[in-house]
Structures are given as structure tokens and as C-alpha cells.
PDB file of C-alpha atoms in Angstrom:
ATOM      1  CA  UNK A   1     107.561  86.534 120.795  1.00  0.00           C
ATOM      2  CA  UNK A   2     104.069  85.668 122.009  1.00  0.00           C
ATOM      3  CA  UNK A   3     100.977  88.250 121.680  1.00  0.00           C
ATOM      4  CA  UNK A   4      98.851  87.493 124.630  1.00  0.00           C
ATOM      5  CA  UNK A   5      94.695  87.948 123.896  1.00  0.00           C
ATOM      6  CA  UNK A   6      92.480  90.062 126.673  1.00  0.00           C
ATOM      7  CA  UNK A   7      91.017  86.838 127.835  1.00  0.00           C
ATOM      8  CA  UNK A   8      94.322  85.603 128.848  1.00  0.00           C
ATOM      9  CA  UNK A   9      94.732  89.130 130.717  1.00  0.00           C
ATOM     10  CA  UNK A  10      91.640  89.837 131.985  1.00  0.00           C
ATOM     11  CA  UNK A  11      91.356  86.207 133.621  1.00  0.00           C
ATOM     12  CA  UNK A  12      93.977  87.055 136.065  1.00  0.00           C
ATOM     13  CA  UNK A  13      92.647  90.947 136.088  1.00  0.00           C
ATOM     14  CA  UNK A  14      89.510  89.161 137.611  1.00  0.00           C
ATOM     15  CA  UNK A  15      91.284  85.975 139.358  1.00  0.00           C
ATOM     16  CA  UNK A  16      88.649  84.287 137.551  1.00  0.00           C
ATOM     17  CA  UNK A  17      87.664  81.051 139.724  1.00  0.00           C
ATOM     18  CA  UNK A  18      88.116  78.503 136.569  1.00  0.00           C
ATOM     19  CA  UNK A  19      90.753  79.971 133.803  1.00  0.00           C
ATOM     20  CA  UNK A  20      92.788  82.120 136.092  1.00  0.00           C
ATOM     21  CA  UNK A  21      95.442  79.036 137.391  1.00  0.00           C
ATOM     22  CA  UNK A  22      95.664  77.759 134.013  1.00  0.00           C
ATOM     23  CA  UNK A  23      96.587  81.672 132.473  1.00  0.00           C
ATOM     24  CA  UNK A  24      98.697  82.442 135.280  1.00  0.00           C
ATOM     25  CA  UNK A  25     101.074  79.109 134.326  1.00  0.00           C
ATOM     26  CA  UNK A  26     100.154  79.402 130.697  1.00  0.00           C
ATOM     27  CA  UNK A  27     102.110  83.163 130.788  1.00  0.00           C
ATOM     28  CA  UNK A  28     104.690  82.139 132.671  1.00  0.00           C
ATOM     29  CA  UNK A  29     105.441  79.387 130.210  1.00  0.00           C
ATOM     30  CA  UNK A  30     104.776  82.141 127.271  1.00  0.00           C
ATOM     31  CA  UNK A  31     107.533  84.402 129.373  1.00  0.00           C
ATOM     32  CA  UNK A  32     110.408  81.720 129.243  1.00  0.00           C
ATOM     33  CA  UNK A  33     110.027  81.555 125.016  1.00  0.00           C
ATOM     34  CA  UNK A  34     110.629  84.892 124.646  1.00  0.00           C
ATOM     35  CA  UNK A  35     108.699  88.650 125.007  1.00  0.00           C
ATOM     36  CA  UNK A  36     105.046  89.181 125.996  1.00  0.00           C
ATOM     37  CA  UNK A  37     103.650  91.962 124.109  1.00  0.00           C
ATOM     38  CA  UNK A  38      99.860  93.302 123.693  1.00  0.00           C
ATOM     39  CA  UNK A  39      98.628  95.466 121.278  1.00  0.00           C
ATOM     40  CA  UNK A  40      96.406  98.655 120.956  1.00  0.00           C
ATOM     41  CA  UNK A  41      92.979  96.417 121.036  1.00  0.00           C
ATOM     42  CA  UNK A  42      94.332  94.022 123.536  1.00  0.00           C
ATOM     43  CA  UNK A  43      95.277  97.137 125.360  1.00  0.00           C
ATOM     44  CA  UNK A  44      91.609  98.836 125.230  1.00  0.00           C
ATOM     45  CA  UNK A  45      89.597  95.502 126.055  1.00  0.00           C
ATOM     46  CA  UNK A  46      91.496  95.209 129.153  1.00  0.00           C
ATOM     47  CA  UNK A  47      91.103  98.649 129.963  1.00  0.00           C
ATOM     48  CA  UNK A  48      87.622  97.792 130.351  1.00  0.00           C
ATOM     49  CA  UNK A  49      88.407  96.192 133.950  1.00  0.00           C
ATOM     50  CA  UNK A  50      90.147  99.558 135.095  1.00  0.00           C
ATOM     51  CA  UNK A  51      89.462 102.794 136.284  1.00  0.00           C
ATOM     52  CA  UNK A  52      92.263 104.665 135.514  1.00  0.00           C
ATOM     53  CA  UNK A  53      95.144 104.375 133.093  1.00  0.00           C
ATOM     54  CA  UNK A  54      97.550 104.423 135.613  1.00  0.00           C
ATOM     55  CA  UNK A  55      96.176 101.098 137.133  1.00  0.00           C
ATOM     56  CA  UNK A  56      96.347  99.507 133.422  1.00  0.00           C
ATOM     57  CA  UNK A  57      99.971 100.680 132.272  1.00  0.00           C
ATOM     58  CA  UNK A  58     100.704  98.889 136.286  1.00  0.00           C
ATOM     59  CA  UNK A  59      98.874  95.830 135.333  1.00  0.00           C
ATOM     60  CA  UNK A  60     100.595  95.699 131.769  1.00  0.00           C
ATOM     61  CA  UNK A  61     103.836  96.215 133.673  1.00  0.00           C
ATOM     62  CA  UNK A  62     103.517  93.837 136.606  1.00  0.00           C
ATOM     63  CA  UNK A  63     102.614  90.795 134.128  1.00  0.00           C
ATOM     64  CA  UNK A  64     105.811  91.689 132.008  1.00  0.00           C
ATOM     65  CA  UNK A  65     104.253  92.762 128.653  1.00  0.00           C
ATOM     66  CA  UNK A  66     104.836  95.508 126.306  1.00  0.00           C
ATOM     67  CA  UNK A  67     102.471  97.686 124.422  1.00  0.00           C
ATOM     68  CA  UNK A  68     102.975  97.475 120.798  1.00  0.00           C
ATOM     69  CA  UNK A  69     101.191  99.124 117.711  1.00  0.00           C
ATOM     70  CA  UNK A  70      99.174  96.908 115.366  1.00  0.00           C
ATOM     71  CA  UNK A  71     101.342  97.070 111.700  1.00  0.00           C
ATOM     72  CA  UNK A  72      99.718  98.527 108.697  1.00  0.00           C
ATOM     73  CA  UNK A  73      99.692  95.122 107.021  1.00  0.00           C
ATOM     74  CA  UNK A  74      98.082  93.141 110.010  1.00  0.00           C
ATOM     75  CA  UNK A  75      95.335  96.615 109.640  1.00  0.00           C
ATOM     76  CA  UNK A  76      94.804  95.312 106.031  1.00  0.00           C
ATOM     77  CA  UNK A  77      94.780  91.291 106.941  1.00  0.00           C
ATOM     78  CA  UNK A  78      91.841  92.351 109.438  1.00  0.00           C
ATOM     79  CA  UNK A  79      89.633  93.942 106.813  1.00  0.00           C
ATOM     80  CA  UNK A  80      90.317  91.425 104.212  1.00  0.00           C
ATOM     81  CA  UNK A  81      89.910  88.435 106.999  1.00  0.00           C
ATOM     82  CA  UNK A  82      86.291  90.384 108.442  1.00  0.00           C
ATOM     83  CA  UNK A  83      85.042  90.415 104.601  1.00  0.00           C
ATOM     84  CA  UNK A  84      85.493  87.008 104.102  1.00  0.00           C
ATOM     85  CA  UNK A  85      83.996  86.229 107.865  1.00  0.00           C
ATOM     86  CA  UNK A  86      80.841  88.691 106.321  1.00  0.00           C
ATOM     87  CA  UNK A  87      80.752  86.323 102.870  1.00  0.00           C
ATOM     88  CA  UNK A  88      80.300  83.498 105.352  1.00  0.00           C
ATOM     89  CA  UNK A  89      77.117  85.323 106.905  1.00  0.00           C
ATOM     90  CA  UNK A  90      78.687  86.986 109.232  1.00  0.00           C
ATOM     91  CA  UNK A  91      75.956  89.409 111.288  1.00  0.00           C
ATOM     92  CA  UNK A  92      78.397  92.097 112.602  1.00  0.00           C
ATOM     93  CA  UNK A  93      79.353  95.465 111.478  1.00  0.00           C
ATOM     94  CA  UNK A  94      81.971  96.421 112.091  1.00  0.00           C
ATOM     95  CA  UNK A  95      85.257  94.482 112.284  1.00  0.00           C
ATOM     96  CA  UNK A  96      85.831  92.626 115.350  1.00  0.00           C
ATOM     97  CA  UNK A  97      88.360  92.674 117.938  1.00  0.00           C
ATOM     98  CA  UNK A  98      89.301  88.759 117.465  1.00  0.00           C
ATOM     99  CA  UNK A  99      90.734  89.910 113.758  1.00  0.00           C
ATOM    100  CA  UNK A 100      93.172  92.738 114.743  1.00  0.00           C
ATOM    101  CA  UNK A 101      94.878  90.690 117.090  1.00  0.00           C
ATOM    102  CA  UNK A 102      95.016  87.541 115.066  1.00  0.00           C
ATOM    103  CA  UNK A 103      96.181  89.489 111.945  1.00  0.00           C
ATOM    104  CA  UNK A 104      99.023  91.247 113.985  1.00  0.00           C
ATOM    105  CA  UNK A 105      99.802  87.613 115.069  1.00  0.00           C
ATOM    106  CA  UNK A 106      99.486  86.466 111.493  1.00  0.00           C
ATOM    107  CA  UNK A 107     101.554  89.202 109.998  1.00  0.00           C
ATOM    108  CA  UNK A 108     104.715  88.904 112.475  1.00  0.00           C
ATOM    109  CA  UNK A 109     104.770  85.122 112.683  1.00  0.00           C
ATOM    110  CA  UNK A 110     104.347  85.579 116.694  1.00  0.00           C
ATOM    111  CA  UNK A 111     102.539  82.870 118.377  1.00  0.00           C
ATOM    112  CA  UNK A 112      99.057  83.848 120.188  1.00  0.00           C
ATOM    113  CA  UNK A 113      98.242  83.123 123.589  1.00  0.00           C
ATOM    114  CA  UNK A 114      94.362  83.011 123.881  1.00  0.00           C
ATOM    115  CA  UNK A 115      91.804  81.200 125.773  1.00  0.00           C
ATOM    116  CA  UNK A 116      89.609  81.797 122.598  1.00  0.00           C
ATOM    117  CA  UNK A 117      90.301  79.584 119.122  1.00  0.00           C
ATOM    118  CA  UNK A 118      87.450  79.382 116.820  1.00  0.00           C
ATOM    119  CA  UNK A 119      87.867  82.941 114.711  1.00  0.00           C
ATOM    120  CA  UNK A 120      91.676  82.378 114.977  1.00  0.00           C
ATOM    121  CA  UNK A 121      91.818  78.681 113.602  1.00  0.00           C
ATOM    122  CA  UNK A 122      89.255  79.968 111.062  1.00  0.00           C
ATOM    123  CA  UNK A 123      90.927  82.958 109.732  1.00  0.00           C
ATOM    124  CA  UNK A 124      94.222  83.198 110.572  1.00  0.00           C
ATOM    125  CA  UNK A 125      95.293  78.839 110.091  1.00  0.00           C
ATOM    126  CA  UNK A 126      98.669  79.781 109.995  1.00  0.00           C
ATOM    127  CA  UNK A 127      99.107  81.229 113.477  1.00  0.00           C
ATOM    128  CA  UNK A 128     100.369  79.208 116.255  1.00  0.00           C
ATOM    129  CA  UNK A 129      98.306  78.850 119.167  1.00  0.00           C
ATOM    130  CA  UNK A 130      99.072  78.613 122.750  1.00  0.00           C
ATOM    131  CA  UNK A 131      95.482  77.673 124.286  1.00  0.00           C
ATOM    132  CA  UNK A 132      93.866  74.840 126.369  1.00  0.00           C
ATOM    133  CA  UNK A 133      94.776  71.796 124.866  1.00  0.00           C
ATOM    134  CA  UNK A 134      97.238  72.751 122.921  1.00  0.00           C
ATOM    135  CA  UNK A 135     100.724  71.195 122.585  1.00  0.00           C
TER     136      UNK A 135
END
């Protein structure tokens, strides 16, 4: 199963002129390992792009993914993984998108399709990444 980050999503939401080619083939790839899924965050940040939730749930629907909860235990990993990101001199507040979806990655041992490494690598080591450059 492969949780697929916002940037992923939002690069074909936009046809973005540089990543949207290499997301496009990089979920099509994700699709023949298994499931797509997105969770609540994932869900909201794309949301962003639309104005009505009828033209997300088609979006979600016409790229093949499905909506999934975040588990309690990913909720936990995300606080624990933001206090240690504050201990490091952290500036923000509040707990950051970037650690929801890595700790529901973390948690269910799914692999993470995301344009965007640096908090994952550095918080969650043990999840498997499906980015540029990546083998």
C-alpha cells in the first residue's frame, strides 16, 4: 500500500509545468504495487485547490485513491516526532502537516509517495520513500 503526500496530488491538481510528468508516472508506478490511499490531512491540503467537495471526492476518485483515517498510534508518533523536531529548535506551533502523514506511513509500514523528503528522512528513517531519485 502506498500513502501518496498533497504535493504528489496537487502537482497534477495544478498540471504543474515541472513535477506534474514525473507524479503522473510516479502514481501510476505506485498503482501497479498495490492501493493508493490518502489520509484526513492529505485530504484537507488538497482541498485547498477546490471549490467544492464534490470536485475533491471526483479528483480523489479519478486518480484511484481512497480516503483513510489517520490511526490513533500514528496521532501519538506525530506529537512525539513534532517534540523532538521542537528540541531541535524547531520555530512552529503547532504540529505540522509533514508529521501526520509520515507517522501514519510509519505506523502501517506503507511506503510514502512524496515529492518532499527532508522531515520524513529526519523523523520517520524507517519509512520507505518513493520520491525523485529514489530507487
Amino acid at each position: 500500500m502506498t500513502l501518496v503526500d498533497s504535493n504528489v496530488l496537487l502537482d497534477l491538481a495544478t498540471d504543474d509545468a515541472v513535477w506534474a510528468s514525473w507524479s503522473l508516472a510516479a502514481l501510476q508506478d505506485a498503482s501497479l504495487r498495490g492501493d493508493l490511499i490518502i489520509n484526513d490531512v492529505v485530504y484537507a491540503e488538497i482541498s485547498t485547490r477546490y471549490g467544492m467537495i464534490e470536485d475533491v471526492d471526483a479528483f480523489v476518485a479519478a486518480a484511484g485513491l481512497r480516503h483513510v483515517a489517520i490511526p490513533r498510534a500514528a496521532l501519538f508518533l506525530a506529537a512525539k516526532a513534532f517534540a523532538q523536531y521542537r528540541g531541535a529548535g524547531g520555530q512552529r506551533g503547532g504540529v505540522l502537516p509533514d508529521f501526520f502523514i509520515g507517522a501514519h506511513a510509519a505506523v502501517l509500514d506503507h511506503v510514502l509517495l512524496t515529492r518532499d523528503v527532508g522531515r520524513y528522512r529526519t523523523y520517520f528513517p524507517t519509512v520507505r520513500l518513493m520520491a525523485p531519485g529514489e530507487s
